[in-house]
Amino acid sequence: MGQEYAVTAEFYDLLQATEHLAVTGRLLDRWLGRPEVGVLDVGAGTGLATNLLARRCAVTVHAVEPAASMRAVLLSRLAGHTEVLPRVRLYARNVQDLGLAGIADFAWCLNTMAGLDLSDRAAALRALATALVPGGRLVVQRPPTRAAEDRRDLPSWQLGGDLYSGEVTTSPVGADRVRWRFSYRVSRDGALVREESEVFDGHLATESGFDAELVAAGFTVIGTDDPDIVVARR
Ligand SMILES: C[S@@+](CC[C@H](N)C(=O)[O-])C[C@H]1O[C@@H](n2cnc3c(N)ncnc32)[C@H](O)[C@@H]1O
């Protein structure tokens, strides 16, 4: 079972961008400041935050995104916007393999840590610490602390009279893992036209455990925010 986002990339922005941009804008207003070295966007996905960061900052935005399907959306978002293209550099790799030192004083990593197990998180946080200059700021979303059987609807949108909708079902897997099934539906006149789904595996971490992982990587926790955001200084 891969985490390729091959199915999800098509639906991610249409269903979720409105909510996502509201949260991202609020968090950037509070925590971005004025980066002077560079910005890191880890697990950049479809580039919703990459685009905002490039528009708000005068420095290079280093966007790290291993999934080709998500990079395709990110690049389409930037295509033709000659005012931001010179400031976005894209890395087609996992953050654990980033291998960059001192290139940023602000790092952003939302909705990504949950997909990494303890050992990959340690490598990811080490790579983030190396990429940040001393005093640099990290805004990161924690993995979930627990998993319970659950089902929730994603936002739905009308497109040319068709209804695009989706749902997420959550299932615990053992004591410290979780599985999310994302189902996406296109309906016309109440009848299903097509349905696609993709499954993602996640890993749980306690708040104190994740804070300790940050400290082990060389960070000092300096704040928290919603949803499940930790702010740390390198
Ligand atoms: C749920 S999406 C979130 C995208 C974006 N951060 C957002 O909030 O909209 C998670 C993204 O992290 C990427 N990702 C997964 N593992 C990664 C890793 N090890 N390093 C960097 N990115 C990773 C995935 O390919 C995917 O695009």
mmCIF file of N, CA and C in Angstrom, residues 126-198:
data_model
loop_
_atom_site.group_PDB
_atom_site.id
_atom_site.type_symbol
_atom_site.label_atom_id
_atom_site.label_comp_id
_atom_site.label_asym_id
_atom_site.label_seq_id
_atom_site.Cartn_x
_atom_site.Cartn_y
_atom_site.Cartn_z
ATOM 1 N N ARG A 126 15.732 15.785 12.439
ATOM 2 C CA ARG A 126 17.179 16.091 12.335
ATOM 3 C C ARG A 126 17.462 16.878 11.062
ATOM 4 N N ALA A 127 16.861 16.442 9.951
ATOM 5 C CA ALA A 127 17.087 17.134 8.672
ATOM 6 C C ALA A 127 16.546 18.564 8.731
ATOM 7 N N LEU A 128 15.411 18.740 9.410
ATOM 8 C CA LEU A 128 14.855 20.085 9.572
ATOM 9 C C LEU A 128 15.785 20.958 10.408
ATOM 10 N N ALA A 129 16.321 20.390 11.497
ATOM 11 C CA ALA A 129 17.219 21.159 12.376
ATOM 12 C C ALA A 129 18.481 21.564 11.620
ATOM 13 N N THR A 130 18.969 20.677 10.774
ATOM 14 C CA THR A 130 20.181 20.986 9.995
ATOM 15 C C THR A 130 19.886 22.062 8.951
ATOM 16 N N ALA A 131 18.716 22.011 8.380
ATOM 17 C CA ALA A 131 18.364 22.968 7.323
ATOM 18 C C ALA A 131 18.109 24.365 7.876
ATOM 19 N N LEU A 132 17.739 24.434 9.169
ATOM 20 C CA LEU A 132 17.455 25.740 9.775
ATOM 21 C C LEU A 132 18.722 26.349 10.367
ATOM 22 N N VAL A 133 18.846 27.650 10.301
ATOM 23 C CA VAL A 133 19.947 28.323 11.001
ATOM 24 C C VAL A 133 19.589 28.404 12.493
ATOM 25 N N PRO A 134 20.589 28.532 13.379
ATOM 26 C CA PRO A 134 20.286 28.700 14.805
ATOM 27 C C PRO A 134 19.343 29.893 14.997
ATOM 28 N N GLY A 135 18.329 29.703 15.856
ATOM 29 C CA GLY A 135 17.328 30.751 16.068
ATOM 30 C C GLY A 135 16.153 30.650 15.103
ATOM 31 N N GLY A 136 16.277 29.793 14.085
ATOM 32 C CA GLY A 136 15.189 29.627 13.114
ATOM 33 C C GLY A 136 13.955 29.008 13.760
ATOM 34 N N ARG A 137 12.816 29.252 13.135
ATOM 35 C CA ARG A 137 11.528 28.832 13.725
ATOM 36 C C ARG A 137 10.899 27.712 12.901
ATOM 37 N N LEU A 138 10.375 26.711 13.613
ATOM 38 C CA LEU A 138 9.652 25.598 12.984
ATOM 39 C C LEU A 138 8.199 25.620 13.441
ATOM 40 N N VAL A 139 7.275 25.579 12.486
ATOM 41 C CA VAL A 139 5.851 25.410 12.778
ATOM 42 C C VAL A 139 5.469 24.037 12.235
ATOM 43 N N VAL A 140 5.118 23.128 13.135
ATOM 44 C CA VAL A 140 4.891 21.734 12.722
ATOM 45 C C VAL A 140 3.605 21.205 13.353
ATOM 46 N N GLN A 141 2.869 20.424 12.582
ATOM 47 C CA GLN A 141 1.654 19.794 13.124
ATOM 48 C C GLN A 141 2.014 18.422 13.680
ATOM 49 N N ARG A 142 1.608 18.199 14.938
ATOM 50 C CA ARG A 142 1.913 16.928 15.593
ATOM 51 C C ARG A 142 1.183 15.783 14.908
ATOM 52 N N PRO A 143 1.703 14.550 15.057
ATOM 53 C CA PRO A 143 0.880 13.374 14.723
ATOM 54 C C PRO A 143 -0.294 13.318 15.699
ATOM 55 N N PRO A 144 -1.359 12.594 15.359
ATOM 56 C CA PRO A 144 -2.467 12.461 16.310
ATOM 57 C C PRO A 144 -2.023 11.710 17.564
ATOM 58 N N THR A 145 -2.673 12.041 18.673
ATOM 59 C CA THR A 145 -2.319 11.366 19.935
ATOM 60 C C THR A 145 -3.091 10.050 20.106
ATOM 61 N N ARG A 146 -4.257 9.940 19.440
ATOM 62 C CA ARG A 146 -5.036 8.702 19.576
ATOM 63 C C ARG A 146 -5.887 8.515 18.340
ATOM 64 N N ALA A 147 -6.396 7.291 18.195
ATOM 65 C CA ALA A 147 -7.249 6.989 17.039
ATOM 66 C C ALA A 147 -8.481 6.241 17.524
ATOM 67 N N ALA A 148 -9.659 6.681 17.082
ATOM 68 C CA ALA A 148 -10.896 5.968 17.405
ATOM 69 C C ALA A 148 -11.658 5.772 16.102
ATOM 70 N N GLU A 149 -12.468 4.719 16.050
ATOM 71 C CA GLU A 149 -13.293 4.492 14.855
ATOM 72 C C GLU A 149 -14.108 5.759 14.605
ATOM 73 N N ASP A 150 -14.060 6.254 13.384
ATOM 74 C CA ASP A 150 -14.736 7.516 13.104
ATOM 75 C C ASP A 150 -15.014 7.615 11.607
ATOM 76 N N ARG A 151 -16.020 8.420 11.268
ATOM 77 C CA ARG A 151 -16.289 8.731 9.863
ATOM 78 C C ARG A 151 -16.711 10.190 9.795
ATOM 79 N N ARG A 152 -16.102 10.940 8.898
ATOM 80 C CA ARG A 152 -16.532 12.340 8.754
ATOM 81 C C ARG A 152 -16.562 12.719 7.282
ATOM 82 N N ASP A 153 -17.480 13.650 6.979
ATOM 83 C CA ASP A 153 -17.575 14.142 5.602
ATOM 84 C C ASP A 153 -16.516 15.191 5.356
ATOM 85 N N LEU A 154 -15.959 15.199 4.150
ATOM 86 C CA LEU A 154 -15.139 16.307 3.693
ATOM 87 C C LEU A 154 -16.080 17.378 3.154
ATOM 88 N N PRO A 155 -15.598 18.614 3.031
ATOM 89 C CA PRO A 155 -16.449 19.629 2.398
ATOM 90 C C PRO A 155 -16.819 19.177 0.982
ATOM 91 N N SER A 156 -18.024 19.529 0.526
ATOM 92 C CA SER A 156 -18.427 19.151 -0.844
ATOM 93 C C SER A 156 -18.664 20.422 -1.662
ATOM 94 N N TRP A 157 -18.470 20.314 -2.963
ATOM 95 C CA TRP A 157 -18.573 21.473 -3.840
ATOM 96 C C TRP A 157 -19.283 21.081 -5.124
ATOM 97 N N GLN A 158 -20.093 22.024 -5.657
ATOM 98 C CA GLN A 158 -20.744 21.855 -6.956
ATOM 99 C C GLN A 158 -19.781 22.280 -8.048
ATOM 100 N N LEU A 159 -19.703 21.489 -9.099
ATOM 101 C CA LEU A 159 -18.833 21.831 -10.235
ATOM 102 C C LEU A 159 -19.639 21.529 -11.496
ATOM 103 N N GLY A 160 -20.091 22.597 -12.154
ATOM 104 C CA GLY A 160 -20.874 22.413 -13.381
ATOM 105 C C GLY A 160 -22.117 21.566 -13.164
ATOM 106 N N GLY A 161 -22.707 21.688 -11.979
ATOM 107 C CA GLY A 161 -23.910 20.913 -11.682
ATOM 108 C C GLY A 161 -23.620 19.552 -11.073
ATOM 109 N N ASP A 162 -22.375 19.106 -11.123
ATOM 110 C CA ASP A 162 -22.003 17.844 -10.464
ATOM 111 C C ASP A 162 -21.618 18.126 -9.015
ATOM 112 N N LEU A 163 -21.874 17.164 -8.147
ATOM 113 C CA LEU A 163 -21.483 17.316 -6.745
ATOM 114 C C LEU A 163 -20.224 16.496 -6.479
ATOM 115 N N TYR A 164 -19.166 17.181 -6.047
ATOM 116 C CA TYR A 164 -17.930 16.509 -5.635
ATOM 117 C C TYR A 164 -17.939 16.451 -4.113
ATOM 118 N N SER A 165 -17.835 15.243 -3.573
ATOM 119 C CA SER A 165 -17.896 15.094 -2.120
ATOM 120 C C SER A 165 -16.895 14.021 -1.695
ATOM 121 N N GLY A 166 -16.754 13.887 -0.388
ATOM 122 C CA GLY A 166 -15.807 12.889 0.102
ATOM 123 C C GLY A 166 -16.024 12.610 1.564
ATOM 124 N N GLU A 167 -15.418 11.515 2.011
ATOM 125 C CA GLU A 167 -15.477 11.185 3.426
ATOM 126 C C GLU A 167 -14.174 10.515 3.837
ATOM 127 N N VAL A 168 -13.899 10.616 5.132
ATOM 128 C CA VAL A 168 -12.728 9.956 5.706
ATOM 129 C C VAL A 168 -13.203 9.007 6.782
ATOM 130 N N THR A 169 -12.795 7.751 6.690
ATOM 131 C CA THR A 169 -13.041 6.843 7.809
ATOM 132 C C THR A 169 -11.710 6.536 8.485
ATOM 133 N N THR A 170 -11.752 6.591 9.804
ATOM 134 C CA THR A 170 -10.552 6.375 10.612
ATOM 135 C C THR A 170 -10.681 5.049 11.341
ATOM 136 N N SER A 171 -9.621 4.237 11.297
ATOM 137 C CA SER A 171 -9.615 2.971 12.041
ATOM 138 C C SER A 171 -8.307 2.843 12.801
ATOM 139 N N PRO A 172 -8.383 2.532 14.087
ATOM 140 C CA PRO A 172 -7.144 2.258 14.825
ATOM 141 C C PRO A 172 -6.507 0.971 14.303
ATOM 142 N N VAL A 173 -5.187 0.936 14.290
ATOM 143 C CA VAL A 173 -4.441 -0.278 13.924
ATOM 144 C C VAL A 173 -3.459 -0.534 15.062
ATOM 145 N N GLY A 174 -3.758 -1.539 15.856
ATOM 146 C CA GLY A 174 -2.908 -1.790 17.019
ATOM 147 C C GLY A 174 -2.958 -0.612 17.968
ATOM 148 N N ALA A 175 -1.913 -0.486 18.787
ATOM 149 C CA ALA A 175 -1.932 0.532 19.849
ATOM 150 C C ALA A 175 -1.434 1.879 19.374
ATOM 151 N N ASP A 176 -0.635 1.896 18.319
ATOM 152 C CA ASP A 176 0.043 3.161 18.013
ATOM 153 C C ASP A 176 0.003 3.525 16.531
ATOM 154 N N ARG A 177 -0.957 2.920 15.805
ATOM 155 C CA ARG A 177 -1.060 3.295 14.390
ATOM 156 C C ARG A 177 -2.527 3.523 14.032
ATOM 157 N N VAL A 178 -2.727 4.125 12.888
ATOM 158 C CA VAL A 178 -4.081 4.481 12.459
ATOM 159 C C VAL A 178 -4.131 4.361 10.943
ATOM 160 N N ARG A 179 -5.312 4.041 10.433
ATOM 161 C CA ARG A 179 -5.500 3.959 8.983
ATOM 162 C C ARG A 179 -6.651 4.881 8.604
ATOM 163 N N TRP A 180 -6.403 5.705 7.591
ATOM 164 C CA TRP A 180 -7.453 6.595 7.089
ATOM 165 C C TRP A 180 -7.822 6.178 5.671
ATOM 166 N N ARG A 181 -9.110 5.966 5.427
ATOM 167 C CA ARG A 181 -9.569 5.715 4.053
ATOM 168 C C ARG A 181 -10.304 6.964 3.563
ATOM 169 N N PHE A 182 -9.767 7.583 2.544
ATOM 170 C CA PHE A 182 -10.404 8.741 1.917
ATOM 171 C C PHE A 182 -11.200 8.252 0.715
ATOM 172 N N SER A 183 -12.500 8.529 0.691
ATOM 173 C CA SER A 183 -13.339 8.166 -0.458
ATOM 174 C C SER A 183 -13.841 9.448 -1.096
ATOM 175 N N TYR A 184 -13.759 9.505 -2.405
ATOM 176 C CA TYR A 184 -14.155 10.695 -3.160
ATOM 177 C C TYR A 184 -15.265 10.290 -4.125
ATOM 178 N N ARG A 185 -16.307 11.139 -4.227
ATOM 179 C CA ARG A 185 -17.445 10.798 -5.080
ATOM 180 C C ARG A 185 -17.818 11.967 -5.975
ATOM 181 N N VAL A 186 -18.205 11.624 -7.214
ATOM 182 C CA VAL A 186 -18.778 12.605 -8.130
ATOM 183 C C VAL A 186 -20.195 12.128 -8.432
ATOM 184 N N SER A 187 -21.176 12.995 -8.184
ATOM 185 C CA SER A 187 -22.580 12.614 -8.406
ATOM 186 C C SER A 187 -23.260 13.627 -9.324
ATOM 187 N N ARG A 188 -24.179 13.132 -10.118
ATOM 188 C CA ARG A 188 -24.969 14.007 -10.999
ATOM 189 C C ARG A 188 -26.438 13.637 -10.834
ATOM 190 N N ASP A 189 -27.268 14.650 -10.560
ATOM 191 C CA ASP A 189 -28.703 14.427 -10.352
ATOM 192 C C ASP A 189 -28.937 13.314 -9.327
ATOM 193 N N GLY A 190 -28.110 13.298 -8.285
ATOM 194 C CA GLY A 190 -28.303 12.335 -7.197
ATOM 195 C C GLY A 190 -27.744 10.956 -7.475
ATOM 196 N N ALA A 191 -27.234 10.721 -8.687
ATOM 197 C CA ALA A 191 -26.708 9.384 -9.014
ATOM 198 C C ALA A 191 -25.182 9.431 -9.036
ATOM 199 N N LEU A 192 -24.579 8.372 -8.524
ATOM 200 C CA LEU A 192 -23.117 8.317 -8.473
ATOM 201 C C LEU A 192 -22.537 8.161 -9.881
ATOM 202 N N VAL A 193 -21.625 9.075 -10.265
ATOM 203 C CA VAL A 193 -20.947 8.981 -11.565
ATOM 204 C C VAL A 193 -19.666 8.164 -11.416
ATOM 205 N N ARG A 194 -18.905 8.466 -10.358
ATOM 206 C CA ARG A 194 -17.708 7.666 -10.078
ATOM 207 C C ARG A 194 -17.307 7.849 -8.634
ATOM 208 N N GLU A 195 -16.545 6.869 -8.156
ATOM 209 C CA GLU A 195 -16.066 6.894 -6.772
ATOM 210 C C GLU A 195 -14.642 6.354 -6.766
ATOM 211 N N GLU A 196 -13.766 7.028 -6.016
ATOM 212 C CA GLU A 196 -12.373 6.597 -5.911
ATOM 213 C C GLU A 196 -11.996 6.638 -4.442
ATOM 214 N N SER A 197 -11.037 5.814 -4.066
ATOM 215 C CA SER A 197 -10.591 5.890 -2.676
ATOM 216 C C SER A 197 -9.092 5.649 -2.572
ATOM 217 N N GLU A 198 -8.532 6.116 -1.474
ATOM 218 C CA GLU A 198 -7.102 5.937 -1.209
ATOM 219 C C GLU A 198 -6.922 5.777 0.298
#
